[in-house]
Amino acid sequence: MANIIDGKAIAAEIREEISSGVASLKEKNITPGLAVVLVGDDPASRVYVTMKEKACAQTGIFSDEHKLSAETSEEELLSLIAQLNNDERIDGILVQLPLPDHIDESKILDAISPTKDVDGFHPYNVGRLATGTPLFQPCTPYGVMKMLEKTGVDLTGKEVVVVGRSNIVGKPVALMCLAQHATVTLCHSRTADLPAKVRQADVVIAAVGRPEMIKGDWIKEGAVVIDVGVNRVGEKKLVGDVDFAAAGERASAITPVPGGVGPMTITMLLYNTLESAKRRGNS
Ligand code: NDP
């Protein structure tokens, strides 16, 4: 039976490190600040924003909330972003997605200063990641990398198979694994013979969004399995993209859902905000 990679425990450990990093900066009169912008009243987005505010409060980060009505125009939002770009108290700007249909999402993300882009979605930061000189790395894939590091997995020379090629998870995590000297295969919905690809993997990273699609017998004996997927089945149950019970029989280590990658995302947002504030301290 595989070891369970406990995302909650790893996230708690990193949050402790963040709290002490924040405390040291405060001694130099720098309080890390995160601006969180929410447009409209999508219930899931509200929950995420509240979780982010709480996490800031717990670690001593100043959180500057901007809750705007669904009718906010693109120009108004752009002018708020410009204001936050110039606000010296703010080290990170996060615009909660999705935005209402009348607002061009990429225009907004492109307007965030790359030096405050704690989500790592600005093309500048995507380019920095792709060229192996990252500034801000996107939070969920960065969380995956921290989990691998804290679990003691050395990726050098390993076969990593990533399933899913989205801009927010699959593509960036593939680039991060490449930077750690893994040999990376990036799979997607048109990949031929996906089970055969996954069977080659020393490390499987699943980011698909299909409940338990990756079967236990696709997993090589001793592989490490990181399941980013979060899928609701029925009223209350959450499952990942991997058949956890069957994969756990063959893997050496596996993340559960929930309690795996999930708690890492906000943690890495705080981490990126702290790193940004440290750069402010050094500038
Ligand atoms: P997207 O829907 O943007 O991307 C899904 C990817 O999976 C696409 O690249 C798609 O391929 C691929 N795919 C779909 N069906 C198949 C298939 N049958 N075989 C192989 N590949 C397939 O999803 P995200 O990357 O945004 O999210 C993935 C999962 O991770 C979701 O469950 C999401 O909820 C979860 N998630 C969790 C987070 C967290 O824990 N904090 C944060 C972000 C996401 P193609 O490109 O060809 O269409």
GROMACS .gro file of C-alpha atoms and ligand atoms in nm:
model
  331
    1MET     CA    1   0.000   0.000   0.000
    2ALA     CA    2   0.130   0.344  -0.098
    3ASN     CA    3   0.233   0.616   0.143
    4ILE     CA    4  -0.027   0.890   0.150
    5ILE     CA    5   0.117   1.231   0.065
    6ASP     CA    6  -0.060   1.453   0.317
    7GLY     CA    7  -0.126   1.788   0.147
    8LYS     CA    8  -0.283   1.937   0.459
    9ALA     CA    9   0.027   1.864   0.668
   10ILE     CA   10   0.267   1.989   0.399
   11ALA     CA   11   0.059   2.305   0.349
   12ALA     CA   12   0.053   2.365   0.727
   13GLU     CA   13   0.432   2.329   0.743
   14ILE     CA   14   0.483   2.577   0.458
   15ARG     CA   15   0.233   2.821   0.614
   16GLU     CA   16   0.439   2.812   0.936
   17GLU     CA   17   0.746   2.903   0.731
   18ILE     CA   18   0.548   3.183   0.563
   19SER     CA   19   0.427   3.321   0.898
   20SER     CA   20   0.783   3.345   1.027
   21GLY     CA   21   0.899   3.499   0.697
   22VAL     CA   22   0.625   3.761   0.728
   23ALA     CA   23   0.722   3.830   1.090
   24SER     CA   24   1.087   3.888   0.991
   25LEU     CA   25   0.984   4.130   0.716
   26LYS     CA   26   0.760   4.319   0.958
   27GLU     CA   27   1.067   4.378   1.172
   28LYS     CA   28   1.202   4.571   0.873
   29ASN     CA   29   0.873   4.762   0.853
   30ILE     CA   30   0.753   4.574   0.547
   31THR     CA   31   0.410   4.413   0.561
   32PRO     CA   32   0.343   4.186   0.261
   33GLY     CA   33   0.019   4.291   0.091
   34LEU     CA   34  -0.213   4.097  -0.136
   35ALA     CA   35  -0.495   4.265  -0.329
   36VAL     CA   36  -0.782   4.032  -0.408
   37VAL     CA   37  -1.030   4.149  -0.670
   38LEU     CA   38  -1.368   3.983  -0.710
   39VAL     CA   39  -1.615   4.094  -0.975
   40GLY     CA   40  -1.974   3.973  -0.942
   41ASP     CA   41  -2.121   3.721  -0.701
   42ASP     CA   42  -2.036   3.376  -0.831
   43PRO     CA   43  -2.082   3.163  -0.514
   44ALA     CA   44  -1.772   2.944  -0.569
   45SER     CA   45  -1.555   3.252  -0.633
   46ARG     CA   46  -1.686   3.411  -0.312
   47VAL     CA   47  -1.585   3.102  -0.116
   48TYR     CA   48  -1.233   3.105  -0.269
   49VAL     CA   49  -1.190   3.476  -0.197
   50THR     CA   50  -1.299   3.431   0.166
   51MET     CA   51  -1.052   3.141   0.203
   52LYS     CA   52  -0.773   3.360   0.063
   53GLU     CA   53  -0.857   3.646   0.302
   54LYS     CA   54  -0.855   3.408   0.601
   55ALA     CA   55  -0.524   3.256   0.494
   56CYS     CA   56  -0.372   3.606   0.467
   57ALA     CA   57  -0.494   3.693   0.816
   58GLN     CA   58  -0.352   3.369   0.960
   59THR     CA   59  -0.005   3.436   0.821
   60GLY     CA   60   0.004   3.811   0.891
   61ILE     CA   61  -0.028   3.920   0.527
   62PHE     CA   62  -0.227   4.240   0.468
   63SER     CA   63  -0.523   4.159   0.245
   64ASP     CA   64  -0.680   4.439   0.046
   65GLU     CA   65  -1.021   4.328  -0.074
   66HIS     CA   66  -1.206   4.474  -0.370
   67LYS     CA   67  -1.552   4.328  -0.414
   68LEU     CA   68  -1.707   4.483  -0.723
   69SER     CA   69  -2.053   4.448  -0.870
   70ALA     CA   70  -2.118   4.226  -1.173
   71GLU     CA   71  -2.191   4.545  -1.373
   72THR     CA   72  -1.835   4.679  -1.330
   73SER     CA   73  -1.702   4.784  -1.671
   74GLU     CA   74  -1.374   4.667  -1.822
   75GLU     CA   75  -1.243   5.026  -1.801
   76GLU     CA   76  -1.326   5.049  -1.430
   77LEU     CA   77  -1.150   4.720  -1.362
   78LEU     CA   78  -0.845   4.827  -1.567
   79SER     CA   79  -0.827   5.149  -1.371
   80LEU     CA   80  -0.838   4.959  -1.039
   81ILE     CA   81  -0.555   4.733  -1.163
   82ALA     CA   82  -0.350   5.041  -1.260
   83GLN     CA   83  -0.406   5.185  -0.914
   84LEU     CA   84  -0.299   4.859  -0.746
   85ASN     CA   85   0.007   4.831  -0.973
   86ASN     CA   86   0.120   5.167  -0.829
   87ASP     CA   87   0.022   5.100  -0.468
   88GLU     CA   88   0.339   5.047  -0.265
   89ARG     CA   89   0.158   4.847   0.004
   90ILE     CA   90   0.062   4.581  -0.249
   91ASP     CA   91   0.305   4.301  -0.345
   92GLY     CA   92   0.057   4.074  -0.518
   93ILE     CA   93  -0.259   4.125  -0.723
   94LEU     CA   94  -0.506   3.846  -0.769
   95VAL     CA   95  -0.811   3.879  -0.991
   96GLN     CA   96  -1.050   3.597  -0.915
   97LEU     CA   97  -1.156   3.412  -1.231
   98PRO     CA   98  -1.389   3.368  -1.407
   99LEU     CA   99  -1.481   3.729  -1.488
  100PRO     CA  100  -1.824   3.827  -1.621
  101ASP     CA  101  -1.864   3.777  -1.999
  102HIS     CA  102  -1.845   4.148  -2.088
  103ILE     CA  103  -1.489   4.170  -1.954
  104ASP     CA  104  -1.196   4.040  -2.163
  105GLU     CA  105  -1.009   3.816  -1.918
  106SER     CA  106  -0.676   3.819  -2.100
  107LYS     CA  107  -0.681   4.200  -2.124
  108ILE     CA  108  -0.718   4.218  -1.746
  109LEU     CA  109  -0.450   3.959  -1.670
  110ASP     CA  110  -0.211   4.132  -1.912
  111ALA     CA  111  -0.268   4.463  -1.729
  112ILE     CA  112  -0.139   4.326  -1.396
  113SER     CA  113   0.221   4.428  -1.341
  114PRO     CA  114   0.437   4.115  -1.398
  115THR     CA  115   0.618   4.205  -1.073
  116LYS     CA  116   0.290   4.169  -0.878
  117ASP     CA  117   0.145   3.876  -1.076
  118VAL     CA  118   0.128   3.627  -0.788
  119ASP     CA  119  -0.093   3.393  -0.993
  120GLY     CA  120   0.183   3.365  -1.254
  121PHE     CA  121  -0.061   3.394  -1.546
  122HIS     CA  122   0.086   3.704  -1.715
  123PRO     CA  123   0.255   3.617  -2.049
  124TYR     CA  124   0.579   3.764  -1.910
  125ASN     CA  125   0.579   3.513  -1.624
  126VAL     CA  126   0.471   3.229  -1.855
  127GLY     CA  127   0.771   3.317  -2.074
  128ARG     CA  128   1.006   3.332  -1.775
  129LEU     CA  129   0.890   2.986  -1.669
  130ALA     CA  130   0.930   2.849  -2.023
  131THR     CA  131   1.285   2.985  -2.049
  132GLY     CA  132   1.386   2.841  -1.712
  133THR     CA  133   1.418   3.177  -1.532
  134PRO     CA  134   1.092   3.187  -1.334
  135LEU     CA  135   0.977   3.494  -1.142
  136PHE     CA  136   0.624   3.400  -1.027
  137GLN     CA  137   0.513   3.040  -1.080
  138PRO     CA  138   0.141   2.952  -1.093
  139CYS     CA  139   0.016   2.833  -0.756
  140THR     CA  140  -0.135   2.487  -0.818
  141PRO     CA  141   0.155   2.345  -1.022
  142TYR     CA  142   0.403   2.513  -0.787
  143GLY     CA  143   0.222   2.339  -0.502
  144VAL     CA  144   0.265   2.006  -0.681
  145MET     CA  145   0.640   2.069  -0.705
  146LYS     CA  146   0.662   2.160  -0.335
  147MET     CA  147   0.480   1.837  -0.247
  148LEU     CA  148   0.726   1.632  -0.451
  149GLU     CA  149   1.016   1.816  -0.288
  150LYS     CA  150   0.880   1.767   0.065
  151THR     CA  151   0.818   1.397  -0.012
  152GLY     CA  152   1.184   1.362  -0.112
  153VAL     CA  153   1.121   1.280  -0.479
  154ASP     CA  154   1.423   1.367  -0.695
  155LEU     CA  155   1.299   1.415  -1.051
  156THR     CA  156   1.640   1.400  -1.219
  157GLY     CA  157   1.624   1.146  -1.500
  158LYS     CA  158   1.272   1.033  -1.403
  159GLU     CA  159   0.993   0.970  -1.652
  160VAL     CA  160   0.711   1.211  -1.566
  161VAL     CA  161   0.377   1.176  -1.740
  162VAL     CA  162   0.143   1.475  -1.707
  163VAL     CA  163  -0.217   1.417  -1.813
  164GLY     CA  164  -0.388   1.747  -1.906
  165ARG     CA  165  -0.236   2.045  -2.091
  166SER     CA  166  -0.421   2.345  -1.948
  167ASN     CA  167  -0.243   2.677  -1.902
  168ILE     CA  168  -0.312   2.675  -1.529
  169VAL     CA  169  -0.196   2.322  -1.441
  170GLY     CA  170  -0.076   2.076  -1.707
  171LYS     CA  171   0.154   2.295  -1.918
  172PRO     CA  172   0.324   2.480  -1.631
  173VAL     CA  173   0.375   2.166  -1.421
  174ALA     CA  174   0.534   1.997  -1.725
  175LEU     CA  175   0.776   2.293  -1.760
  176MET     CA  176   0.856   2.283  -1.388
  177CYS     CA  177   0.935   1.909  -1.404
  178LEU     CA  178   1.153   1.970  -1.710
  179ALA     CA  179   1.341   2.235  -1.513
  180GLN     CA  180   1.403   1.967  -1.248
  181HIS     CA  181   1.563   1.745  -1.517
  182ALA     CA  182   1.278   1.498  -1.563
  183THR     CA  183   1.193   1.352  -1.903
  184VAL     CA  184   0.840   1.479  -1.950
  185THR     CA  185   0.551   1.345  -2.157
  186LEU     CA  186   0.254   1.582  -2.176
  187CYS     CA  187  -0.071   1.399  -2.259
  188HIS     CA  188  -0.416   1.532  -2.350
  189SER     CA  189  -0.749   1.425  -2.498
  190ARG     CA  190  -0.594   1.332  -2.838
  191THR     CA  191  -0.308   1.128  -2.695
  192ALA     CA  192  -0.299   0.781  -2.852
  193ASP     CA  193  -0.296   0.492  -2.605
  194LEU     CA  194  -0.293   0.694  -2.284
  195PRO     CA  195  -0.271   0.384  -2.060
  196ALA     CA  196   0.059   0.284  -2.229
  197LYS     CA  197   0.202   0.634  -2.171
  198VAL     CA  198   0.099   0.636  -1.805
  199ARG     CA  199   0.248   0.286  -1.754
  200GLN     CA  200   0.594   0.427  -1.837
  201ALA     CA  201   0.575   0.691  -1.565
  202ASP     CA  202   0.788   0.706  -1.252
  203VAL     CA  203   0.573   1.006  -1.158
  204VAL     CA  204   0.216   1.057  -1.281
  205ILE     CA  205   0.056   1.401  -1.252
  206ALA     CA  206  -0.316   1.396  -1.335
  207ALA     CA  207  -0.494   1.725  -1.415
  208VAL     CA  208  -0.789   1.626  -1.630
  209GLY     CA  209  -1.115   1.685  -1.445
  210ARG     CA  210  -1.264   1.339  -1.510
  211PRO     CA  211  -1.356   1.128  -1.207
  212GLU     CA  212  -1.123   0.829  -1.157
  213MET     CA  213  -1.031   0.815  -1.524
  214ILE     CA  214  -0.679   0.689  -1.456
  215LYS     CA  215  -0.705   0.326  -1.359
  216GLY     CA  216  -0.502   0.134  -1.103
  217ASP     CA  217  -0.352  -0.102  -1.360
  218TRP     CA  218  -0.209   0.193  -1.559
  219ILE     CA  219   0.024   0.271  -1.267
  220LYS     CA  220   0.375   0.127  -1.272
  221GLU     CA  221   0.478  -0.054  -0.950
  222GLY     CA  222   0.643   0.202  -0.721
  223ALA     CA  223   0.536   0.512  -0.913
  224VAL     CA  224   0.450   0.838  -0.738
  225VAL     CA  225   0.099   0.964  -0.818
  226ILE     CA  226  -0.007   1.327  -0.783
  227ASP     CA  227  -0.379   1.381  -0.844
  228VAL     CA  228  -0.474   1.744  -0.912
  229GLY     CA  229  -0.829   1.658  -1.021
  230VAL     CA  230  -1.126   1.763  -0.810
  231ASN     CA  231  -1.452   1.610  -0.929
  232ARG     CA  232  -1.783   1.619  -0.752
  233VAL     CA  233  -1.977   1.295  -0.770
  234GLY     CA  234  -2.328   1.293  -0.630
  235GLU     CA  235  -2.425   1.552  -0.371
  236LYS     CA  236  -2.123   1.563  -0.145
  237LYS     CA  237  -1.844   1.329  -0.253
  238LEU     CA  238  -1.523   1.459  -0.412
  239VAL     CA  239  -1.293   1.230  -0.609
  240GLY     CA  240  -0.978   1.285  -0.809
  241ASP     CA  241  -0.883   1.190  -1.165
  242VAL     CA  242  -0.715   0.870  -1.041
  243ASP     CA  243  -0.880   0.556  -0.906
  244PHE     CA  244  -0.722   0.612  -0.565
  245ALA     CA  245  -0.786   0.270  -0.407
  246ALA     CA  246  -0.658   0.067  -0.701
  247ALA     CA  247  -0.366   0.300  -0.783
  248GLY     CA  248  -0.266   0.299  -0.415
  249GLU     CA  249  -0.207  -0.079  -0.439
  250ARG     CA  250   0.076  -0.021  -0.689
  251ALA     CA  251   0.210   0.329  -0.623
  252SER     CA  252   0.485   0.399  -0.369
  253ALA     CA  253   0.319   0.732  -0.278
  254ILE     CA  254  -0.009   0.896  -0.375
  255THR     CA  255  -0.205   1.213  -0.298
  256PRO     CA  256  -0.563   1.177  -0.173
  257VAL     CA  257  -0.859   1.388  -0.292
  258PRO     CA  258  -0.955   1.586  -0.092
  259GLY     CA  259  -0.655   1.666   0.129
  260GLY     CA  260  -0.385   1.636  -0.136
  261VAL     CA  261  -0.300   1.909  -0.385
  262GLY     CA  262  -0.605   2.119  -0.288
  263PRO     CA  263  -0.463   2.280   0.030
  264MET     CA  264  -0.140   2.368  -0.153
  265THR     CA  265  -0.284   2.624  -0.397
  266ILE     CA  266  -0.366   2.905  -0.152
  267THR     CA  267  -0.048   2.824   0.041
  268MET     CA  268   0.160   2.892  -0.271
  269LEU     CA  269  -0.032   3.215  -0.330
  270LEU     CA  270   0.082   3.332   0.015
  271TYR     CA  271   0.432   3.205  -0.063
  272ASN     CA  272   0.446   3.406  -0.387
  273THR     CA  273   0.319   3.717  -0.205
  274LEU     CA  274   0.589   3.681   0.059
  275GLU     CA  275   0.861   3.632  -0.207
  276SER     CA  276   0.737   3.944  -0.384
  277ALA     CA  277   0.749   4.145  -0.059
  278LYS     CA  278   1.105   4.021   0.003
  279ARG     CA  279   1.201   4.158  -0.338
  280ARG     CA  280   1.045   4.491  -0.236
  281GLY     CA  281   1.259   4.477   0.076
  282ASN     CA  282   1.571   4.423  -0.134
  283SER     CA  283   1.499   4.688  -0.395
  284NDP     P1  284  -0.901   2.191  -1.809
  284NDP     O1  285  -1.041   2.146  -1.836
  284NDP     O2  286  -0.860   2.328  -1.845
  284NDP     O3  287  -0.802   2.090  -1.884
  284NDP     C1  288  -0.823   1.952  -1.883
  284NDP     C2  289  -0.717   1.883  -1.963
  284NDP     O4  290  -0.745   1.743  -1.960
  284NDP     C3  291  -0.716   1.927  -2.110
  284NDP     O5  292  -0.581   1.946  -2.151
  284NDP     C4  293  -0.778   1.808  -2.182
  284NDP     O6  294  -0.724   1.782  -2.310
  284NDP     C5  295  -0.739   1.692  -2.091
  284NDP     N1  296  -0.834   1.581  -2.108
  284NDP     C6  297  -0.970   1.586  -2.106
  284NDP     N2  298  -1.019   1.463  -2.127
  284NDP     C7  299  -0.915   1.380  -2.143
  284NDP     C8  300  -0.903   1.241  -2.170
  284NDP     N3  301  -1.009   1.164  -2.183
  284NDP     N4  302  -0.779   1.190  -2.180
  284NDP     C9  303  -0.669   1.267  -2.166
  284NDP     N5  304  -0.675   1.400  -2.140
  284NDP    C10  305  -0.795   1.455  -2.130
  284NDP     O7  306  -0.877   2.159  -1.655
  284NDP     P2  307  -0.776   2.224  -1.548
  284NDP     O8  308  -0.636   2.199  -1.587
  284NDP     O9  309  -0.822   2.360  -1.516
  284NDP    O10  310  -0.811   2.134  -1.421
  284NDP    C11  311  -0.791   1.995  -1.420
  284NDP    C12  312  -0.845   1.937  -1.290
  284NDP    O11  313  -0.770   1.992  -1.182
  284NDP    C13  314  -0.991   1.971  -1.260
  284NDP    O12  315  -1.049   1.861  -1.193
  284NDP    C14  316  -0.982   2.089  -1.168
  284NDP    O13  317  -1.095   2.097  -1.082
  284NDP    C15  318  -0.859   2.055  -1.090
  284NDP     N6  319  -0.791   2.171  -1.032
  284NDP    C16  320  -0.761   2.168  -0.900
  284NDP    C17  321  -0.698   2.273  -0.839
  284NDP    C18  322  -0.664   2.262  -0.695
  284NDP    O14  323  -0.661   2.158  -0.640
  284NDP     N7  324  -0.634   2.367  -0.627
  284NDP    C19  325  -0.665   2.397  -0.913
  284NDP    C20  326  -0.691   2.386  -1.055
  284NDP    C21  327  -0.753   2.278  -1.110
  284NDP     P3  328  -0.743   1.885  -2.435
  284NDP    O15  329  -0.647   1.996  -2.409
  284NDP    O16  330  -0.705   1.801  -2.552
  284NDP    O17  331  -0.886   1.926  -2.434
   0.00000   0.00000   0.00000
